[in-house]
Tab-separated table of C-alpha atoms (C1' of nucleotides) in Angstrom:
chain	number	residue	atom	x	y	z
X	1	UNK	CA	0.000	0.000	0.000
X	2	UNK	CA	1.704	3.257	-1.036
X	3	UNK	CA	0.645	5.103	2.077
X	4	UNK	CA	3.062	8.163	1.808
X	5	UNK	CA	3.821	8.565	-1.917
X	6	UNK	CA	5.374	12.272	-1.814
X	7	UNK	CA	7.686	13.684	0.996
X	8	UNK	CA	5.493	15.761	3.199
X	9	UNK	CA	5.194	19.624	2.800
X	10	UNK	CA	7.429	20.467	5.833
X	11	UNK	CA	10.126	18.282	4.927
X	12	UNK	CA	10.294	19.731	1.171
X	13	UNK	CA	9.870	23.232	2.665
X	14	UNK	CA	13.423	22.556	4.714
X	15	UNK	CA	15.435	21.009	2.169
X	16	UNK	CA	13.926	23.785	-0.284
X	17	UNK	CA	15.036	26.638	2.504
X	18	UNK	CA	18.784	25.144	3.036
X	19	UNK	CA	19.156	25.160	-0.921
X	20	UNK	CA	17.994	28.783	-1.031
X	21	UNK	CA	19.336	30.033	2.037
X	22	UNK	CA	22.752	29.291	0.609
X	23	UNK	CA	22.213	30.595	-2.620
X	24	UNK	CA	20.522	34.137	-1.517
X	25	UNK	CA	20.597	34.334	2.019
X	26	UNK	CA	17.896	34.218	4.317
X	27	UNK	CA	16.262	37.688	4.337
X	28	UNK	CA	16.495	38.025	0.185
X	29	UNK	CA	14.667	34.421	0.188
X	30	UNK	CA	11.113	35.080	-0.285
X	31	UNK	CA	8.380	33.056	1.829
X	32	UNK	CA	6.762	32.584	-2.416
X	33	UNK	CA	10.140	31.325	-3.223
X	34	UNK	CA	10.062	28.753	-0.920
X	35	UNK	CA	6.666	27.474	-1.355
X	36	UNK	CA	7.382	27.125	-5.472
X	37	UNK	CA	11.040	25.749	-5.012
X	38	UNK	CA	8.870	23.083	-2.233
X	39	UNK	CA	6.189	22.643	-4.777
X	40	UNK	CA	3.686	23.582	-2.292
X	41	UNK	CA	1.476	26.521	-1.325
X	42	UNK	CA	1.912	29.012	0.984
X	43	UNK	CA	-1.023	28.193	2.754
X	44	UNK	CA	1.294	24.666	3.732
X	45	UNK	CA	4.051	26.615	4.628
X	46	UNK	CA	1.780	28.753	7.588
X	47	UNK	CA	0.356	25.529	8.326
X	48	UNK	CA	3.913	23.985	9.194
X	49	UNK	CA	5.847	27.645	10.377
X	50	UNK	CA	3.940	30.193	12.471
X	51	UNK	CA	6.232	32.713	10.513
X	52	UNK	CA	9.380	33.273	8.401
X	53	UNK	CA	11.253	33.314	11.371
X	54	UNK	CA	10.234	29.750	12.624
X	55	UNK	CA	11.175	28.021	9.340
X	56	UNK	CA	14.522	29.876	9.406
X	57	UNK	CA	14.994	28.310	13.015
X	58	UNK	CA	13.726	24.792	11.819
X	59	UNK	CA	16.008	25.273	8.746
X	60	UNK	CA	19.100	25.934	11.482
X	61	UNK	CA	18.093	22.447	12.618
X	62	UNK	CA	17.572	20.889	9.685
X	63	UNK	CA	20.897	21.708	8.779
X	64	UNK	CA	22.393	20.569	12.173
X	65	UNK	CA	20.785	16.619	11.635
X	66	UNK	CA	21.432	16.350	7.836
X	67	UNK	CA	25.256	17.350	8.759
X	68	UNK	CA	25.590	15.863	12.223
X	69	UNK	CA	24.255	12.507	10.397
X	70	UNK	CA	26.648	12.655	7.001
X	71	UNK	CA	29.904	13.529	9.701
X	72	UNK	CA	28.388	11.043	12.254
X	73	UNK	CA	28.875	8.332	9.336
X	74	UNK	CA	32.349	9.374	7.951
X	75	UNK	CA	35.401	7.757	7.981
X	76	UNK	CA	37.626	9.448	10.081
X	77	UNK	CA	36.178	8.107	13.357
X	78	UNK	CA	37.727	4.957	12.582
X	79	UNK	CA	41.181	6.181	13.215
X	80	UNK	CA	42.601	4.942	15.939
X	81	UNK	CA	45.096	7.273	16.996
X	82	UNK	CA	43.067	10.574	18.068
X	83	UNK	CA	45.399	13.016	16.433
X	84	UNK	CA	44.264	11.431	13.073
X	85	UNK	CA	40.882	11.535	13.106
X	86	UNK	CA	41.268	15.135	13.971
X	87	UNK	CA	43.508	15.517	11.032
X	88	UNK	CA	41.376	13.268	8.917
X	89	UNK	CA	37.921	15.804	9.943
X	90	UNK	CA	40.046	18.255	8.431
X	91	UNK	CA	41.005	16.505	5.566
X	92	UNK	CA	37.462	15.286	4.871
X	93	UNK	CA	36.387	18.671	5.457
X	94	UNK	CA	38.683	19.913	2.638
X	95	UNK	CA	37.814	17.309	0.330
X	96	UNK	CA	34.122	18.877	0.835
X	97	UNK	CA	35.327	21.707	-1.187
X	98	UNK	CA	33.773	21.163	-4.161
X	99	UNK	CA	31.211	22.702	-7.058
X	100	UNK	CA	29.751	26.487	-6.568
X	101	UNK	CA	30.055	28.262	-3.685
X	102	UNK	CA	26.666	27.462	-2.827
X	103	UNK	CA	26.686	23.950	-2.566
X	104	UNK	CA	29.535	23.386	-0.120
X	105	UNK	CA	29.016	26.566	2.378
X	106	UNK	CA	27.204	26.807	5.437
X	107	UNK	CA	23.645	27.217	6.613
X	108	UNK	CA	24.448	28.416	9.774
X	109	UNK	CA	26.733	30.538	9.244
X	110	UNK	CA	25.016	31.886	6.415
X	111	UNK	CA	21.682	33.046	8.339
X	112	UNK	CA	23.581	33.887	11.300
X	113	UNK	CA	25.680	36.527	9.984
X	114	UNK	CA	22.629	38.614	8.662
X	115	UNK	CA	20.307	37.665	11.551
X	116	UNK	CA	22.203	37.529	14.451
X	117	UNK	CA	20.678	41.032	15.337
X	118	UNK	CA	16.895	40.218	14.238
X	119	UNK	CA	15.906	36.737	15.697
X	120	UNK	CA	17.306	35.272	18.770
X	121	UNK	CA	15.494	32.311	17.624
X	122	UNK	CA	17.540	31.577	14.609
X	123	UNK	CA	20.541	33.069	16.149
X	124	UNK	CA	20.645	30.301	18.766
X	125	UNK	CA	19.480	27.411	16.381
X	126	UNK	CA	23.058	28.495	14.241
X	127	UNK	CA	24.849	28.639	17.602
X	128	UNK	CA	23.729	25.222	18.338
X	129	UNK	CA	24.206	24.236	14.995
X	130	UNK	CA	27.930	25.523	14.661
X	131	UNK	CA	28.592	25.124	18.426
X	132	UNK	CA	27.314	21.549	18.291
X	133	UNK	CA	29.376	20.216	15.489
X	134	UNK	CA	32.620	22.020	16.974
X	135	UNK	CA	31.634	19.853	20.216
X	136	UNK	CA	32.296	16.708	18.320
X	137	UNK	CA	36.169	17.451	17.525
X	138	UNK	CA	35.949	18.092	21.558
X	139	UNK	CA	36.470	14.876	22.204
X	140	UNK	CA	39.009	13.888	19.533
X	141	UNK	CA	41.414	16.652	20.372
X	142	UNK	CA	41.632	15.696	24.305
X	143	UNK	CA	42.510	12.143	23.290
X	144	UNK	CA	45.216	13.428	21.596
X	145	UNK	CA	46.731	15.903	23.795
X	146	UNK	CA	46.272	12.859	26.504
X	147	UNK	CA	47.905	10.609	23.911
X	148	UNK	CA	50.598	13.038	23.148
X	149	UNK	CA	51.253	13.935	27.106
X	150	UNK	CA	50.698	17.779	26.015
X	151	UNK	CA	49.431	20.592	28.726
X	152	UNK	CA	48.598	23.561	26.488
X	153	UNK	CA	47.896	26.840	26.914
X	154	UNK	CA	44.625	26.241	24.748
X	155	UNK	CA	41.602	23.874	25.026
X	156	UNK	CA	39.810	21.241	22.941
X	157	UNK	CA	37.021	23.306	22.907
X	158	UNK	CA	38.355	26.199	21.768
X	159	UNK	CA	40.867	24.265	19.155
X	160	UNK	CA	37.598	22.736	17.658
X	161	UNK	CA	35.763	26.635	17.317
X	162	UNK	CA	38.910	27.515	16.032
X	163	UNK	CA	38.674	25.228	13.263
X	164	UNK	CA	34.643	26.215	12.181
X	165	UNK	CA	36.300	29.557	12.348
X	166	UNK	CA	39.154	28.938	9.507
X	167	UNK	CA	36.139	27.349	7.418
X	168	UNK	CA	33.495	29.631	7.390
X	169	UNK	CA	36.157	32.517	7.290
X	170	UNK	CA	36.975	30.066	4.006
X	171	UNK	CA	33.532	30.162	2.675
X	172	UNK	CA	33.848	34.279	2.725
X	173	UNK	CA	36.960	33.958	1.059
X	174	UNK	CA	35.308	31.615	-1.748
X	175	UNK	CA	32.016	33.329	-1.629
X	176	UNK	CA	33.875	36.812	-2.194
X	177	UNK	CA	36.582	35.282	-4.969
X	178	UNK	CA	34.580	32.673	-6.608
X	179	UNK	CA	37.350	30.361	-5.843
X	180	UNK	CA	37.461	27.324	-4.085
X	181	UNK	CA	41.072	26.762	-4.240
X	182	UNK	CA	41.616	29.884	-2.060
X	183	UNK	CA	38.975	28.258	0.584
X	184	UNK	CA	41.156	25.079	-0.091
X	185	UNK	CA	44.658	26.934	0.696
X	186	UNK	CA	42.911	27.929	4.217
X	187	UNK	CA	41.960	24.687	5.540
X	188	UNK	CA	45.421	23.660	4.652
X	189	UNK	CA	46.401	26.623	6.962
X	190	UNK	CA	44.803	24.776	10.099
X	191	UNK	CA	46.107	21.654	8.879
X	192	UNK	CA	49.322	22.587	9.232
X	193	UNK	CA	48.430	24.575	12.569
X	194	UNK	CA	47.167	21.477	14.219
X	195	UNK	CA	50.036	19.432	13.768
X	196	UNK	CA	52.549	22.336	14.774
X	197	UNK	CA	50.683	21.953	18.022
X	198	UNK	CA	51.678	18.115	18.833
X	199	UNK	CA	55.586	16.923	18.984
X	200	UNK	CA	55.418	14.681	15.677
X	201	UNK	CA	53.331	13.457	13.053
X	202	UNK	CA	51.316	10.240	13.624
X	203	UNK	CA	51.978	7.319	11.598
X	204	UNK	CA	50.115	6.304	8.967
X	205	UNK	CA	47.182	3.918	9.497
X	206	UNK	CA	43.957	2.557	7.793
E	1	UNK	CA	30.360	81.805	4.975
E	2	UNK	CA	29.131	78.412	6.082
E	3	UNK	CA	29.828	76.818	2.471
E	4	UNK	CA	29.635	73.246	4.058
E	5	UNK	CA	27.544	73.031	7.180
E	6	UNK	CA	26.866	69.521	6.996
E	7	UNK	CA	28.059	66.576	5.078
E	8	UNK	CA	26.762	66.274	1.838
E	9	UNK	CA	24.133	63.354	1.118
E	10	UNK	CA	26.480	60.804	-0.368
E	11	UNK	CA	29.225	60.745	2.185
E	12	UNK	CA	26.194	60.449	4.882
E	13	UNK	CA	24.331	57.664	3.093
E	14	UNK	CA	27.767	55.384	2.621
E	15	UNK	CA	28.318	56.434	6.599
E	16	UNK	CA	25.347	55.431	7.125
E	17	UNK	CA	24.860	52.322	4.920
E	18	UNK	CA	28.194	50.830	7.061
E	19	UNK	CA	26.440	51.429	10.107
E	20	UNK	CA	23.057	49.750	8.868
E	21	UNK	CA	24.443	46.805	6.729
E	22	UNK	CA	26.671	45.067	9.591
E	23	UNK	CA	23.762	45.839	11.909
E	24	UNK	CA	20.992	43.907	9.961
E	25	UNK	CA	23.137	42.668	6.628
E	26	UNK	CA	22.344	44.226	3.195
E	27	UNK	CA	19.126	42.733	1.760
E	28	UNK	CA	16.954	43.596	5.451
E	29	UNK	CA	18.359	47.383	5.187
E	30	UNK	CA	15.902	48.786	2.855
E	31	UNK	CA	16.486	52.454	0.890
E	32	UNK	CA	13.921	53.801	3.564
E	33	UNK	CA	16.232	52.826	6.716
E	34	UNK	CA	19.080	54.209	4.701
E	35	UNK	CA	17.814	57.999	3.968
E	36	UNK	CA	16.223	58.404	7.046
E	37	UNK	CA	19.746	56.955	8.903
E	38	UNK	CA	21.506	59.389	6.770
E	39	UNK	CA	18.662	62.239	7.258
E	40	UNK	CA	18.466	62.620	3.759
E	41	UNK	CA	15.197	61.817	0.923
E	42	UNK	CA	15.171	59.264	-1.380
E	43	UNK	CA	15.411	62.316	-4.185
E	44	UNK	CA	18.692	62.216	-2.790
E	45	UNK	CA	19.446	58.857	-2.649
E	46	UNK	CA	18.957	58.233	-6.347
E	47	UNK	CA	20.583	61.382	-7.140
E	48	UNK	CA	23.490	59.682	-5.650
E	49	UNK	CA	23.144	55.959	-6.568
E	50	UNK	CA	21.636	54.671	-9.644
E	51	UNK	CA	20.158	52.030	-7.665
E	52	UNK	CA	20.432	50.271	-4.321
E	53	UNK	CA	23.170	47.551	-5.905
E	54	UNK	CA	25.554	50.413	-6.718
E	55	UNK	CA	25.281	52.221	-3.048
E	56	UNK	CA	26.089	48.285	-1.684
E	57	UNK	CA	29.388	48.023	-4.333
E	58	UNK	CA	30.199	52.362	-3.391
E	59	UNK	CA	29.894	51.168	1.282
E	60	UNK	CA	32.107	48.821	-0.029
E	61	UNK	CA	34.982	51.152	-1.378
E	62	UNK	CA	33.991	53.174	1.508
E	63	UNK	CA	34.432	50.863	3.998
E	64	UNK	CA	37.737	50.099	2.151
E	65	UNK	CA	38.808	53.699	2.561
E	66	UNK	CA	37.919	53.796	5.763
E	67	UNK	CA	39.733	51.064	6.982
E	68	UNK	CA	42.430	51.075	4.586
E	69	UNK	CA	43.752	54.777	6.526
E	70	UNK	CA	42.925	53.200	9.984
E	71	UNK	CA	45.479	50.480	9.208
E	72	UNK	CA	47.711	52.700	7.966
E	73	UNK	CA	48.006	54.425	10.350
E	74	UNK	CA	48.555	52.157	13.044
E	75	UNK	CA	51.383	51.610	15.478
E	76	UNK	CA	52.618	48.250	14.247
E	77	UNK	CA	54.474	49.373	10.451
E	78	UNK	CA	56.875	51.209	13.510
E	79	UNK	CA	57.945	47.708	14.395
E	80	UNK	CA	61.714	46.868	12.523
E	81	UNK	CA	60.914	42.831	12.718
E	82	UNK	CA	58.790	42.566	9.713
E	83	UNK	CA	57.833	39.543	12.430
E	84	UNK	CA	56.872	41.811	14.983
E	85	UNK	CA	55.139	43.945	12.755
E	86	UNK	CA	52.835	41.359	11.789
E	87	UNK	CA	51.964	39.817	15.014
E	88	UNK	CA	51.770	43.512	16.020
E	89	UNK	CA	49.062	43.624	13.079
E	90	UNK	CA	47.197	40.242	15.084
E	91	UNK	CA	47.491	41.896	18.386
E	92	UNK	CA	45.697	44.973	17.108
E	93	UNK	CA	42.981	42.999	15.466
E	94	UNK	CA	42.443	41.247	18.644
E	95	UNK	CA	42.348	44.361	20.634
E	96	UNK	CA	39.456	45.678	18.436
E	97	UNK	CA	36.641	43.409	18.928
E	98	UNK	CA	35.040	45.529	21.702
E	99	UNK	CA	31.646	45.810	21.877
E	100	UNK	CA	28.994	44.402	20.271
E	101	UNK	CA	29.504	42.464	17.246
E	102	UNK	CA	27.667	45.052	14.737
E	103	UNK	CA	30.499	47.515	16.198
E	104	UNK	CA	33.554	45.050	15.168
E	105	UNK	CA	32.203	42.889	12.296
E	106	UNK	CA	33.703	43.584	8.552
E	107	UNK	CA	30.971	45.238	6.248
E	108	UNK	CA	32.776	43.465	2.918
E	109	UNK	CA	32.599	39.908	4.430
E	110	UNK	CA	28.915	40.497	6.040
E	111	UNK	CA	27.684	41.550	2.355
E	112	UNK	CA	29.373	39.249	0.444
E	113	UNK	CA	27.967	36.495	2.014
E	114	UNK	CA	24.737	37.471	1.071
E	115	UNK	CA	25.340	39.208	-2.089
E	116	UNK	CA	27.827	37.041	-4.074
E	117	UNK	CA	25.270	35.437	-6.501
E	118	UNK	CA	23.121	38.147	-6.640
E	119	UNK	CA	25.270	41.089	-7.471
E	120	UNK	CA	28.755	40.928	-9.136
E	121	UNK	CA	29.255	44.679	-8.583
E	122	UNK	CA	28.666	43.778	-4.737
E	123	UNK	CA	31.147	40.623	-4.565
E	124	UNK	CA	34.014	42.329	-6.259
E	125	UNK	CA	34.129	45.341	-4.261
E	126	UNK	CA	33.645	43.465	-1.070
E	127	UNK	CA	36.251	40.935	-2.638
E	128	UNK	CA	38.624	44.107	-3.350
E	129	UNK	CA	37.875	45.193	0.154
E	130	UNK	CA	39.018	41.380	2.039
E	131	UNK	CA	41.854	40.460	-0.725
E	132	UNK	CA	43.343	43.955	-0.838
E	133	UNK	CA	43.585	44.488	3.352
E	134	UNK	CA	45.165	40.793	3.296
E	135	UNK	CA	47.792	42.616	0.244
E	136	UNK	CA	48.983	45.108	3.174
E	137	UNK	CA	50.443	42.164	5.186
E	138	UNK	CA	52.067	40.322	2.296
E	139	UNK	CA	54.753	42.502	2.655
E	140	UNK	CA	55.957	42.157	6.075
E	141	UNK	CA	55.106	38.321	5.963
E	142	UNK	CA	57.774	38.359	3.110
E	143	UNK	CA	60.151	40.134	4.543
E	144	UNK	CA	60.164	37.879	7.753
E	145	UNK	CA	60.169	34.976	5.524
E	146	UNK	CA	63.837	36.412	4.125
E	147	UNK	CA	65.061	37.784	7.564
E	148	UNK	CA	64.211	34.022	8.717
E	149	UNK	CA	65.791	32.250	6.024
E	150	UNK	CA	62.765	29.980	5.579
E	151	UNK	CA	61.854	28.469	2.759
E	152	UNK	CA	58.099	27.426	3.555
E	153	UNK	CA	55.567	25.281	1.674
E	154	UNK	CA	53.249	28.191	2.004
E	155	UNK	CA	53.375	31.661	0.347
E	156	UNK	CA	52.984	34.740	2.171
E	157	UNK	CA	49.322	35.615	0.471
E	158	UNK	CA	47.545	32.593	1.543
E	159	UNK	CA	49.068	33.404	4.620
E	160	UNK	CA	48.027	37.057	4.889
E	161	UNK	CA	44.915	35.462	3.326
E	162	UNK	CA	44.087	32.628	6.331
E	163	UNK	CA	44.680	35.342	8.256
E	164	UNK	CA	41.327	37.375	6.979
E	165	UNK	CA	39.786	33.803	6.713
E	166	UNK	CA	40.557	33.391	10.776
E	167	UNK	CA	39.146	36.810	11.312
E	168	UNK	CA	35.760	36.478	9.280
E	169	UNK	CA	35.380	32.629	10.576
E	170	UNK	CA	35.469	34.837	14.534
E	171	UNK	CA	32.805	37.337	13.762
E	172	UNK	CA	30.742	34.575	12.504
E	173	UNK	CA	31.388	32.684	15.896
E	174	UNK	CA	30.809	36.081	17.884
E	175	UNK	CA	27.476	36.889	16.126
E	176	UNK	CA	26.485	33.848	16.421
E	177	UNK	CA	27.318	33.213	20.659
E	178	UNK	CA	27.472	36.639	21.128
E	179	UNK	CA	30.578	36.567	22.714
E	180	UNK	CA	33.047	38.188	21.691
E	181	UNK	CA	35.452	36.543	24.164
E	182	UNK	CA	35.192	33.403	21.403
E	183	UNK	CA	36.588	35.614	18.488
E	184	UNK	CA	39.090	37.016	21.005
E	185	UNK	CA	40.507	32.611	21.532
E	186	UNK	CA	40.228	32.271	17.639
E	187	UNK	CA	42.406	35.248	17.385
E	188	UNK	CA	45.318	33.543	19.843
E	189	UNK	CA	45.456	30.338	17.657
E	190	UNK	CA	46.269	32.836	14.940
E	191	UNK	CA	48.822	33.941	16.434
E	192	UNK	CA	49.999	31.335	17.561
E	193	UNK	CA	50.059	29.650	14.713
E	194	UNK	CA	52.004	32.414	12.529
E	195	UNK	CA	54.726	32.185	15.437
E	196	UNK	CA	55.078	28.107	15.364
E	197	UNK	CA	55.843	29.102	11.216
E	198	UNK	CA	59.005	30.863	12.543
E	199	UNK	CA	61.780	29.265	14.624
E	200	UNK	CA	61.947	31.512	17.657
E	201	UNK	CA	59.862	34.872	19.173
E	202	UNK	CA	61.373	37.769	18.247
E	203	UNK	CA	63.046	40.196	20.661
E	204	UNK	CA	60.648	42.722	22.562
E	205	UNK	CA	61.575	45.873	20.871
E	206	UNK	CA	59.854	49.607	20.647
S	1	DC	C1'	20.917	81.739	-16.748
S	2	DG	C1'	22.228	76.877	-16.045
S	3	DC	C1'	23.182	73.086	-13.652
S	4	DA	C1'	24.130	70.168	-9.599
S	5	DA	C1'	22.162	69.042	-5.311
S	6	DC	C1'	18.703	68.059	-3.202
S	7	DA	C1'	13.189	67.562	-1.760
S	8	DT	C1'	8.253	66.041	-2.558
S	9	DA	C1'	5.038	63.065	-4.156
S	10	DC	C1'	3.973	59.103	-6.042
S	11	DC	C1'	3.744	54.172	-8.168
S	12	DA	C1'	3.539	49.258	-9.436
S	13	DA	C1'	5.314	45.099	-7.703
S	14	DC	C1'	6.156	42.370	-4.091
S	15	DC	C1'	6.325	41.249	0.818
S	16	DG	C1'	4.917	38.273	4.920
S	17	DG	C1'	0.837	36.828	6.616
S	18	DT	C1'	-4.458	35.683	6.806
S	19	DT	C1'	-8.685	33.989	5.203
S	20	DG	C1'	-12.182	30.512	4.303
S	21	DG	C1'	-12.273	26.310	2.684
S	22	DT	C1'	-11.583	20.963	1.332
S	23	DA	C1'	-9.908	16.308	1.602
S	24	DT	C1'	-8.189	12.848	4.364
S	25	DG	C1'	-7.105	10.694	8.385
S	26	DT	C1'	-7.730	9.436	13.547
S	27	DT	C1'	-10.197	8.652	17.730
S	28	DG	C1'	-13.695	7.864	21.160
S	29	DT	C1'	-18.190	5.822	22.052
S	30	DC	C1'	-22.050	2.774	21.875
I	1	DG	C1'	-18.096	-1.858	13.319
I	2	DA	C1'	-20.277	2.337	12.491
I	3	DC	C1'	-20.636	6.967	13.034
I	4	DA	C1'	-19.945	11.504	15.068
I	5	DA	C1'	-16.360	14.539	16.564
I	6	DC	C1'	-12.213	16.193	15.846
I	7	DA	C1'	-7.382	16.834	13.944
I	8	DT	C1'	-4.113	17.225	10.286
I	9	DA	C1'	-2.500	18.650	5.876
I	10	DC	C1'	-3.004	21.376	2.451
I	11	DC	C1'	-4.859	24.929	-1.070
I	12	DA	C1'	-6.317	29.410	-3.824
I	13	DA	C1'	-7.433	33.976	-3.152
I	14	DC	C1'	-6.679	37.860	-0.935
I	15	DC	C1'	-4.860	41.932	2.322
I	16	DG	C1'	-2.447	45.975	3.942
I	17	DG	C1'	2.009	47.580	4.216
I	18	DT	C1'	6.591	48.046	2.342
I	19	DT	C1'	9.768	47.745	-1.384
I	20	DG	C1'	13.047	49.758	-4.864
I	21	DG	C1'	12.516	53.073	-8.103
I	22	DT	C1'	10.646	57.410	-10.750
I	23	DA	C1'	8.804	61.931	-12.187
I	24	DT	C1'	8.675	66.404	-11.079
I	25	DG	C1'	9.659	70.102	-8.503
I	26	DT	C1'	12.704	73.697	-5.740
I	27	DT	C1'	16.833	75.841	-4.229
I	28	DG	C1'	21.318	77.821	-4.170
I	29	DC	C1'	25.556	79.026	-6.263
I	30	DG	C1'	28.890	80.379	-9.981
DNA sequence: CGCAACATACCAACCGGTTGGTATGTTGTC
DNA sequence: GACAACATACCAACCGGTTGGTATGTTGCG
C-alpha cells in the first residue's frame, strides 16, 4: 500500500530553505520562493511555520541533523590514533570543497551573519548548529593531547571553534573570490596549525 | 560663509549604509532605513546611486577607505621585525573586537555572504575590500620569511589570506554566541600559529 | 541663466501573513 | 463496526504595508 507517496510539505519546505538560504541568504529568500522551489502553497508553509522566522529556526536544525548525520557516518572516526581523526575531519572537510560556492558553504553561518541582530530564535538554532558540530572534535582533540602527554595553553574546545572559524572565514573567502582553491589553501592553513601543536606526526594507518 | 555646514548626502548615506548593513546585513536594510539613517530623501538617494546595488558596491569602497587609513596608520608598520610587525598587526585585530559584534564585524565579508550570486558589482568590491587588506600584510610576511631564512611550503598571500579567513570565521562565531570573548581565543590560535611558522619569538623591541 | 544638489510626491510590484475552505485521516463511544 | 467529533495537511485567493525606483519640482551658487 503506497501510504506516503510524496515527501510531506514540511520536509520539502526545509530542504527547499537550506538550498535557497545558501544561494541568496535568508532575508532576500522570499516566503513565495520557498513554497514554489517546495512545490507547495503558501497556505502549507503557515500551516507547518507560524512565521518566516520559525522556518529559518527549523532550517538551522535541519541543517544541524542532515550534517551531524553525514559527519556522524564518515570515515575518520575509525582512526585509531586521536590526532588522526582530527587531522582526517580536516582533511574530509577539505575534500568537501567542491562545485559552486553554494553547494559546499554553510547554513548556519550563512543566516547567522545577517540575523544575528533580528531573531534570537535563529541566532541560537546556528549557535547550536555551529557550536554543536565544533563539540564533536571536543572529544578527539583531548585524546590526543592525553595521547601526546601535552598541557597547552589552549583547550579542545576552543581548538575545535577555532577550526569552524578557519572554514566559514573560508567560505567568505570563496564566496567573495569565486574560488574554491583559495577556501582550499585555508583549511590547509589549520592543517598545518594542528600538527605544529603536537611533537610529531602520527603514523600512517587505515 | 558656512559653504559646508553639513556633510553632503552621499558621504552620509555610505556612513550610514556601514552602520546599517553590519547591523541587519544588506538585503533587510531597505532604501527607507538608509535615507532616514543618513537624514536625507530618497530624491537624494537616487541622485546619488543609480540604484540600491551600486550604493552596496560604493559602502564597499567606503568601507575600504575607511579602513584602509585606519590600518595605515597604526602603530605596528613602527615595528623593525617585519615579524613583529605582523603579530603587532594580530594583536591589534584582537584588541578591536570591543563591543557588540555590529560595532567590530567587517561590512565586505557580512555583504558578500549574502550578495555574491546576486550582485557581481557587490562581490568584487567586497572581494577588493578582504583580498586587498590581506595585500597590506604580504609585505611584512615576506620580509620575515627572508630575515628568517625559511623556505616554507606556504606563500605569504595565503598566509596574509588565512589570516582574513581566521578573522571572518570569529565574527561569525561572535554573532552567532554573542561573545566576543570566542573571536578574542580564535584570534590567539592565529597567532599562535604564525609564530610556530618561525623558529623563535622575536626580541621585545619599541 | 544653467546646472548640480537636493526635496516632494507618487507608483507598481512584491512582501509576509491571513482567510475561508476541502480532503483525508484518527479517535472515542455505543 | 459504524458513526460523530475532531485533527491534520493542504490549497487558492486575498490583504495591507513596504519595497526599490521614478517623475517632477525647488533651491542655491557660480
Amino acid at each position: 500500500m503506497p501510504l506516503t507517496r510524496t515527501a510531506p510539505a514540511r520536509t520539502k519546505l526545509l530542504d527547499a530553505a537550506l538550498t535557497l538560504i545558501r544561494e541568496k541568504g535568508y532575508s532576500a529568500t522570499s516566503v513565495d520562493e520557498l513554497c514554489q522551489a517546495a512545490g507547495v502553497t503558501k497556505g502549507a508553509f503557515f500551516h507547518h511555520f507560524e512565521s518566516k522566522e520559525a522556518l529559518g529556526a527549523a532550517a538551522a536544525d535541519h541543517w544541524s541533523e542532515v550534517t551531524g548525520a553525514m559527519f556522524a557516518s564518515a570515515d575518520y572516526h575509525r582512526k585509531a590514533d586521536p590526532l588522526s581523526r582530527v587531522l582526517g575531519y580536516i582533511e574530509l572537510r577539505k575534500s568537501l570543497l567542491e562545485g559552486e560556492p553554494a553547494e559546499f558553504t554553510c547554513v548556519a553561518g550563512t543566516m547567522v551573519q545577517e540575523q544575528f541582530g533580528a531573531s534570537d530564535d535563529i541566532r541560537t538554532a546556528c549557535r547550536n548548529s555551529i557550536f554543536g558540530h565544533a563539540a564533536t572534535l571536543e572529544a578527539d582533540i583531548d585524546a590526543a593531547i592525553a595521547a601526546y602527554g601535552l598541557s597547552p595553553d589552549w583547550t579542545a574546545k576552543s581548538l575545535a571553534l577555532h577550526s569552524q572559524a578557519v572554514l566559514q572565514g573560508a567560505f567568505i573567502l570563496a564566496k567573495a573570490s569565486s574560488d574554491k582553491d583559495v577556501a582550499r589553501d585555508m583549511v590547509d592553513h589549520l592543517s598545518r596549525y594542528v600538527r605544529s601543536l603536537f611533537p610529531s606526526p602520527p603514523a600512517q594507518e587505515a
